[in-house]
Amino acid sequence: MIYPEMPANETERIKSLYMMDLLDKKDDARFDRLTRLAKAAFDVPIALISLLDRDRQWLASCSGDIGVRETARNISFCAHAILAQGIFIVKDASIDERFHDHPFVQGEPHIRFYAGCPVRLPDGAIAGTICIIDNKPRDLSPENINTLIDIGAIVEDELYIISMAMTDSLTGLPNKRGFYKLGEKRFKWLSDNKRSFSLVYLDVENITAVNDFFGHHEGDSMLKRFSTSLGQCLHKNDIAARVEGGKFVVMLGHDDDRDVDTFLFSLQSRIDDLNEKAHEKYRLHYAYGIVPYDPDQYSNLVEMVNNSERVMYLERKNPPQRSFNPTSNKPA
C-alpha cells in the first residue's frame, strides 16, 4: 500500500476546515440527500462525503454500509483524491499497487472501484471529497464524470451556504453565530484541558461618528482595516469575530510566548501605524474589556462573552492606565 502525500498548503487547509466546524457532525440532511443521490445515480452500494482532518478521515455523510464513521487518514482513498486534478478514479483496487493490500480492499467492504471528486471550501481550500464506491471493478464514462463533478459542485454550494451563515460579509471574520459555534468547542477543549485563556471584547468607539460625517462606505473601510489588524495579531488557535456593528470579540489562548498584554500591545501598535499613515480626518479609536477564564465563575462561553462586554464598558468609563515600553514589545 502506498500512503498519500500531504498537500503543499496543508496548514492553511486544516485551518480553513476547522473554521467551518464540520468535523464530528453527522446526520446532516443536506449532505445525506447528496450521497443518496450519488448512490442512486451511479448504482453503487456506497457514496460518501469525506473530510480530511490532520490524521483521520471523517465521513460527514454515508449512504450505504461501510461500517465506520472515521478512518485513519493514511489509509484513506480520499487522501489521494484531494491531490488529484479533477476526478480520481481507481478502476480495480485489488490490482492497484497503491491499494491492493488495503484493509478495506482485502476485507469489508471489499472495495474494488473508487471515484472521488475533491470539494472545496469557499476560500478555495479542499475540504475532502464526494466519492462513490463499488465492490466490483468498473469505470466511468465521460458523462458519468461530468455528473460526479456536478454533484461535487452542489456539495460546494452547500459548504458556501454553511460558511455564509457563520461569516460576517464585511470583514470575513466569523459573525456572532460563527463565534459561538466555533468558540463553544474551543471553550470546552481549553477548560477540559485546564488551559489558561481570556476573552477580549473590543468596540470601535467612533464608528457612528465616521458613518454620520463621512458615510457608511468610509465606516465600512475603517472596520475592515481594524479587523485586518486584529487578524494579524492572532495565533493559530485564537478565534476572533465581529459580533455586531463595531463590536469584536477574541478568544485568546495564553501561549508560552504571549499573554493578553502582548496581544493588546501588538494590536495597538498596528492601529497606531494605521492612524499615522492614514490621511483621513479622523483616527480609529477602540475600547476593550478583558475577562480571564475562571472555572469557578464561568461554565460556558456565553457567560464569559456577556461579562467581557460589561467589563469593556466599565473600562471605557474608567480607562486603565496602561503604558507601553517599546523596547520590550510588551505593555509596561
CSV table of C-alpha atoms in Angstrom, one decimal, residues 22-307:
chain,number,residue,atom,x,y,z
A,22,LEU,CA,-17.8,20.4,10.1
A,23,LEU,CA,-15.9,17.6,11.8
A,24,ASP,CA,-17.6,15.2,14.2
A,25,LYS,CA,-21.0,16.2,12.9
A,26,LYS,CA,-23.4,13.6,11.4
A,27,ASP,CA,-26.9,13.2,10.1
A,28,ASP,CA,-26.8,16.5,8.2
A,29,ALA,CA,-29.8,16.3,5.9
A,30,ARG,CA,-28.3,18.5,3.2
A,31,PHE,CA,-25.3,16.1,2.8
A,32,ASP,CA,-27.3,13.0,3.2
A,33,ARG,CA,-29.5,14.0,0.3
A,34,LEU,CA,-26.5,14.3,-1.9
A,35,THR,CA,-24.9,11.0,-1.0
A,36,ARG,CA,-28.3,9.2,-1.6
A,37,LEU,CA,-28.5,11.0,-5.0
A,38,ALA,CA,-24.9,9.9,-5.9
A,39,LYS,CA,-25.6,6.3,-4.8
A,40,ALA,CA,-28.7,6.1,-6.9
A,41,ALA,CA,-27.3,8.0,-9.9
A,42,PHE,CA,-24.3,5.6,-10.2
A,43,ASP,CA,-25.9,2.5,-9.0
A,44,VAL,CA,-23.2,1.8,-6.4
A,45,PRO,CA,-23.5,0.3,-2.9
A,46,ILE,CA,-21.7,3.2,-1.1
A,47,ALA,CA,-21.5,7.0,-1.6
A,48,LEU,CA,-19.6,9.2,0.9
A,49,ILE,CA,-18.8,12.9,1.7
A,50,SER,CA,-15.5,12.7,3.5
A,51,LEU,CA,-13.5,15.4,5.2
A,52,LEU,CA,-9.7,15.1,5.7
A,53,ASP,CA,-8.5,16.1,9.2
A,54,ARG,CA,-4.9,16.0,10.2
A,55,ASP,CA,-4.7,12.3,11.0
A,56,ARG,CA,-8.1,11.0,10.1
A,57,GLN,CA,-10.9,10.9,7.6
A,58,TRP,CA,-14.3,11.9,8.9
A,59,LEU,CA,-17.4,10.8,7.0
A,60,ALA,CA,-19.7,13.7,7.0
A,61,SER,CA,-22.3,11.6,5.2
A,62,CYS,CA,-22.5,8.0,4.2
A,63,SER,CA,-25.2,6.3,2.1
A,64,GLY,CA,-24.6,2.6,2.2
A,65,ASP,CA,-23.0,0.3,4.7
A,66,ILE,CA,-19.3,0.9,5.3
A,67,GLY,CA,-19.2,0.1,9.0
A,68,VAL,CA,-17.3,3.1,10.2
A,69,ARG,CA,-17.7,6.8,10.6
A,70,GLU,CA,-14.0,7.7,10.5
A,71,THR,CA,-10.7,6.1,9.5
A,72,ALA,CA,-7.0,6.8,9.7
A,73,ARG,CA,-6.1,9.4,7.1
A,74,ASN,CA,-3.1,7.4,5.8
A,75,ILE,CA,-5.4,4.6,4.6
A,76,SER,CA,-7.9,6.9,3.0
A,77,PHE,CA,-8.6,6.7,-0.7
A,78,CYS,CA,-9.9,10.3,-0.4
A,79,ALA,CA,-6.5,11.5,0.9
A,80,HIS,CA,-5.1,10.5,-2.5
A,81,ALA,CA,-8.1,12.1,-4.3
A,82,ILE,CA,-7.6,15.6,-2.8
A,83,LEU,CA,-4.2,15.7,-4.5
A,84,ALA,CA,-5.7,15.0,-8.0
A,85,GLN,CA,-6.6,17.4,-10.7
A,86,GLY,CA,-10.2,16.5,-11.3
A,87,ILE,CA,-11.8,13.2,-10.6
A,88,PHE,CA,-9.6,10.5,-9.0
A,89,ILE,CA,-10.6,7.0,-10.3
A,90,VAL,CA,-9.4,3.6,-9.2
A,91,LYS,CA,-10.9,1.0,-11.6
A,92,ASP,CA,-9.8,-2.1,-9.7
A,93,ALA,CA,-8.2,-1.6,-6.3
A,94,SER,CA,-7.3,-5.3,-6.0
A,95,ILE,CA,-4.6,-4.9,-8.7
A,96,ASP,CA,-3.7,-1.3,-8.0
A,97,GLU,CA,-0.3,-1.1,-6.3
A,98,ARG,CA,-1.5,1.8,-4.1
A,99,PHE,CA,-4.4,-0.2,-2.6
A,100,HIS,CA,-4.2,-3.9,-3.3
A,101,ASP,CA,-3.3,-4.7,0.3
A,102,HIS,CA,-5.6,-2.1,1.8
A,103,PRO,CA,-7.7,-3.4,4.7
A,104,PHE,CA,-10.9,-2.2,3.0
A,105,VAL,CA,-9.9,-3.9,-0.2
A,106,GLN,CA,-8.9,-7.3,1.4
A,107,GLY,CA,-11.8,-7.1,3.9
A,108,GLU,CA,-15.2,-5.4,4.2
A,109,PRO,CA,-16.5,-3.6,2.3
A,110,HIS,CA,-14.2,-5.2,-0.3
A,111,ILE,CA,-13.6,-2.0,-2.3
A,112,ARG,CA,-12.8,-2.5,-6.0
A,113,PHE,CA,-13.9,0.6,-7.7
A,114,TYR,CA,-13.5,4.1,-6.3
A,115,ALA,CA,-14.1,7.6,-7.8
A,116,GLY,CA,-13.7,10.8,-5.8
A,117,CYS,CA,-14.3,14.4,-6.7
A,118,PRO,CA,-12.5,16.9,-4.5
A,119,VAL,CA,-14.7,19.6,-2.9
A,120,ARG,CA,-13.5,23.0,-1.9
A,121,LEU,CA,-14.5,25.4,0.9
A,122,PRO,CA,-15.4,29.0,-0.1
A,123,ASP,CA,-11.8,30.2,0.4
A,124,GLY,CA,-10.6,27.6,-2.1
A,125,ALA,CA,-9.1,25.1,0.4
A,126,ILE,CA,-10.0,21.4,-0.3
A,127,ALA,CA,-12.1,20.0,2.5
A,128,GLY,CA,-12.4,16.4,1.2
A,129,THR,CA,-14.4,14.6,-1.5
A,130,ILE,CA,-17.7,13.3,-2.5
A,131,CYS,CA,-16.9,9.7,-3.7
A,132,ILE,CA,-18.6,6.6,-4.9
A,133,ILE,CA,-17.5,3.0,-4.1
A,134,ASP,CA,-18.3,-0.3,-5.7
A,135,ASN,CA,-17.3,-3.9,-4.7
A,136,LYS,CA,-16.7,-4.8,-8.3
A,137,PRO,CA,-14.3,-3.3,-10.9
A,138,ARG,CA,-15.8,-0.7,-13.3
A,139,ASP,CA,-15.0,2.6,-15.0
A,140,LEU,CA,-16.7,5.9,-15.5
A,141,SER,CA,-17.9,7.3,-18.9
A,142,PRO,CA,-17.3,11.0,-19.7
A,143,GLU,CA,-20.9,11.6,-18.9
A,144,ASN,CA,-20.6,9.9,-15.5
A,145,ILE,CA,-17.5,12.0,-14.8
A,146,ASN,CA,-19.5,15.2,-15.5
A,147,THR,CA,-22.3,14.0,-13.3
A,148,LEU,CA,-20.0,13.4,-10.4
A,149,ILE,CA,-18.4,16.9,-11.0
A,150,ASP,CA,-21.9,18.4,-10.9
A,151,ILE,CA,-22.8,16.7,-7.6
A,152,GLY,CA,-19.4,17.9,-6.2
A,153,ALA,CA,-20.4,21.4,-7.2
A,154,ILE,CA,-23.6,21.1,-5.3
A,155,VAL,CA,-21.7,19.9,-2.2
A,156,GLU,CA,-19.6,23.1,-2.6
A,157,ASP,CA,-22.7,25.2,-2.8
A,158,GLU,CA,-23.9,23.7,0.5
A,159,LEU,CA,-20.5,24.4,2.1
A,160,TYR,CA,-20.8,28.0,0.9
A,161,ILE,CA,-24.2,28.4,2.4
A,162,ILE,CA,-22.9,27.0,5.7
A,163,SER,CA,-20.0,29.4,5.6
A,164,MET,CA,-22.1,32.4,4.8
A,165,ALA,CA,-24.4,31.6,7.8
A,166,MET,CA,-21.4,31.9,10.1
A,167,THR,CA,-19.3,34.6,8.4
A,168,ASP,CA,-19.5,38.4,8.6
A,169,SER,CA,-19.8,39.6,5.0
A,170,LEU,CA,-17.9,42.9,5.6
A,171,THR,CA,-14.8,41.7,7.4
A,172,GLY,CA,-14.6,38.0,6.5
A,173,LEU,CA,-14.4,37.1,10.2
A,174,PRO,CA,-16.9,34.8,11.9
A,175,ASN,CA,-20.1,36.5,12.9
A,176,LYS,CA,-21.8,36.1,16.2
A,177,ARG,CA,-23.3,32.7,15.3
A,178,GLY,CA,-20.0,31.6,13.9
A,179,PHE,CA,-18.1,32.7,17.0
A,180,TYR,CA,-20.4,30.7,19.3
A,181,LYS,CA,-20.3,27.7,17.1
A,182,LEU,CA,-16.5,27.6,16.9
A,183,GLY,CA,-16.0,29.1,20.4
A,184,GLU,CA,-18.1,26.6,22.4
A,185,LYS,CA,-16.0,23.8,21.0
A,186,ARG,CA,-12.7,25.6,21.8
A,187,PHE,CA,-14.0,26.7,25.2
A,188,LYS,CA,-14.7,23.0,26.1
A,189,TRP,CA,-11.3,21.9,24.9
A,190,LEU,CA,-9.4,24.6,26.8
A,191,SER,CA,-11.4,24.1,30.0
A,192,ASP,CA,-11.3,20.3,29.9
A,193,ASN,CA,-7.5,20.5,29.5
A,194,LYS,CA,-7.1,23.2,32.2
A,195,ARG,CA,-5.6,25.7,29.8
A,196,SER,CA,-5.4,29.3,30.5
A,197,PHE,CA,-7.3,31.7,28.2
A,198,SER,CA,-9.1,35.0,28.1
A,199,LEU,CA,-11.8,36.8,26.1
A,200,VAL,CA,-11.1,40.3,24.9
A,201,TYR,CA,-14.2,42.3,23.9
A,202,LEU,CA,-13.4,45.3,21.7
A,203,ASP,CA,-15.6,48.2,20.5
A,204,VAL,CA,-14.6,50.6,17.7
A,205,GLU,CA,-15.8,53.7,19.5
A,206,ASN,CA,-16.1,56.3,16.7
A,207,ILE,CA,-17.7,54.2,14.1
A,208,THR,CA,-21.1,56.0,14.4
A,209,ALA,CA,-19.4,59.4,14.0
A,210,VAL,CA,-17.5,58.3,11.0
A,211,ASN,CA,-20.7,56.9,9.4
A,212,ASP,CA,-22.5,60.1,10.1
A,213,PHE,CA,-19.8,62.5,8.9
A,214,PHE,CA,-18.1,60.6,6.1
A,215,GLY,CA,-20.6,58.0,5.0
A,216,HIS,CA,-21.1,54.3,5.6
A,217,HIS,CA,-18.6,53.4,2.9
A,218,GLU,CA,-15.8,55.1,5.0
A,219,GLY,CA,-17.1,53.4,8.2
A,220,ASP,CA,-17.0,50.0,6.5
A,221,SER,CA,-13.5,50.7,5.3
A,222,MET,CA,-12.5,51.6,8.9
A,223,LEU,CA,-14.0,48.3,10.3
A,224,LYS,CA,-12.2,46.3,7.6
A,225,ARG,CA,-8.9,47.9,8.4
A,226,PHE,CA,-9.5,47.2,12.1
A,227,SER,CA,-10.4,43.6,11.5
A,228,THR,CA,-7.3,43.1,9.3
A,229,SER,CA,-5.1,44.4,12.1
A,230,LEU,CA,-6.9,42.2,14.6
A,231,GLY,CA,-6.3,39.1,12.5
A,232,GLN,CA,-2.6,39.9,12.2
A,233,CYS,CA,-2.3,39.6,16.0
A,234,LEU,CA,-3.9,36.2,16.3
A,235,HIS,CA,-2.1,32.9,16.9
A,236,LYS,CA,-3.2,29.7,15.1
A,237,ASN,CA,-6.0,28.6,17.5
A,238,ASP,CA,-7.3,32.0,18.5
A,239,ILE,CA,-10.8,32.9,17.4
A,240,ALA,CA,-11.8,36.5,16.5
A,241,ALA,CA,-15.3,37.6,15.4
A,242,ARG,CA,-17.3,40.6,14.6
A,243,VAL,CA,-20.4,40.2,16.7
A,244,GLU,CA,-22.3,43.4,15.7
A,245,GLY,CA,-21.6,46.9,14.4
A,246,GLY,CA,-18.2,48.0,15.6
A,247,LYS,CA,-18.0,45.2,18.3
A,248,PHE,CA,-15.5,42.4,18.1
A,249,VAL,CA,-14.6,39.5,20.5
A,250,VAL,CA,-11.4,37.4,20.6
A,251,MET,CA,-10.9,34.1,22.4
A,252,LEU,CA,-7.2,34.3,23.2
A,253,GLY,CA,-5.1,31.4,24.4
A,254,HIS,CA,-2.2,32.1,26.8
A,255,ASP,CA,0.7,30.7,25.0
A,256,ASP,CA,4.2,30.4,26.5
A,257,ASP,CA,5.4,33.4,24.5
A,258,ARG,CA,2.3,35.5,24.5
A,259,ASP,CA,-0.3,36.8,27.0
A,260,VAL,CA,-3.2,39.3,26.8
A,261,ASP,CA,-0.9,42.3,27.3
A,262,THR,CA,1.3,41.2,24.5
A,263,PHE,CA,-1.7,40.8,22.2
A,264,LEU,CA,-3.0,44.3,23.2
A,265,PHE,CA,0.4,45.9,22.6
A,266,SER,CA,0.6,44.3,19.2
A,267,LEU,CA,-2.9,45.4,18.2
A,268,GLN,CA,-2.3,49.0,19.5
A,269,SER,CA,0.9,49.2,17.6
A,270,ARG,CA,-0.8,48.2,14.4
A,271,ILE,CA,-3.7,50.7,15.0
A,272,ASP,CA,-1.1,53.5,15.8
A,273,ASP,CA,0.6,52.7,12.5
A,274,LEU,CA,-2.7,52.8,10.6
A,275,ASN,CA,-3.6,56.2,12.2
A,276,GLU,CA,-0.1,57.6,11.4
A,277,LYS,CA,-0.2,56.6,7.8
A,278,ALA,CA,-3.9,57.5,7.2
A,279,HIS,CA,-4.9,60.8,5.6
A,280,GLU,CA,-8.5,60.7,6.9
A,281,LYS,CA,-9.8,63.5,9.1
A,282,TYR,CA,-10.3,61.0,12.0
A,283,ARG,CA,-8.4,58.5,14.0
A,284,LEU,CA,-9.5,54.9,14.8
A,285,HIS,CA,-10.3,54.5,18.5
A,286,TYR,CA,-11.4,51.5,20.3
A,287,ALA,CA,-12.2,50.3,23.9
A,288,TYR,CA,-11.7,46.9,25.2
A,289,GLY,CA,-12.5,44.6,28.2
A,290,ILE,CA,-10.6,41.6,29.3
A,291,VAL,CA,-12.1,38.5,31.1
A,292,PRO,CA,-9.7,35.7,32.1
A,293,TYR,CA,-11.3,32.3,32.2
A,294,ASP,CA,-12.2,31.2,35.8
A,295,PRO,CA,-13.7,27.7,36.1
A,296,ASP,CA,-15.4,28.7,39.3
A,297,GLN,CA,-17.2,31.6,37.6
A,298,TYR,CA,-17.9,30.6,34.0
A,299,SER,CA,-19.5,27.3,32.9
A,300,ASN,CA,-20.0,28.3,29.3
A,301,LEU,CA,-18.8,30.8,26.7
A,302,VAL,CA,-22.0,32.9,26.7
A,303,GLU,CA,-21.4,33.9,30.4
A,304,MET,CA,-17.8,35.0,29.5
A,305,VAL,CA,-18.9,37.0,26.5
A,306,ASN,CA,-21.6,38.8,28.4
A,307,ASN,CA,-19.2,39.7,31.2
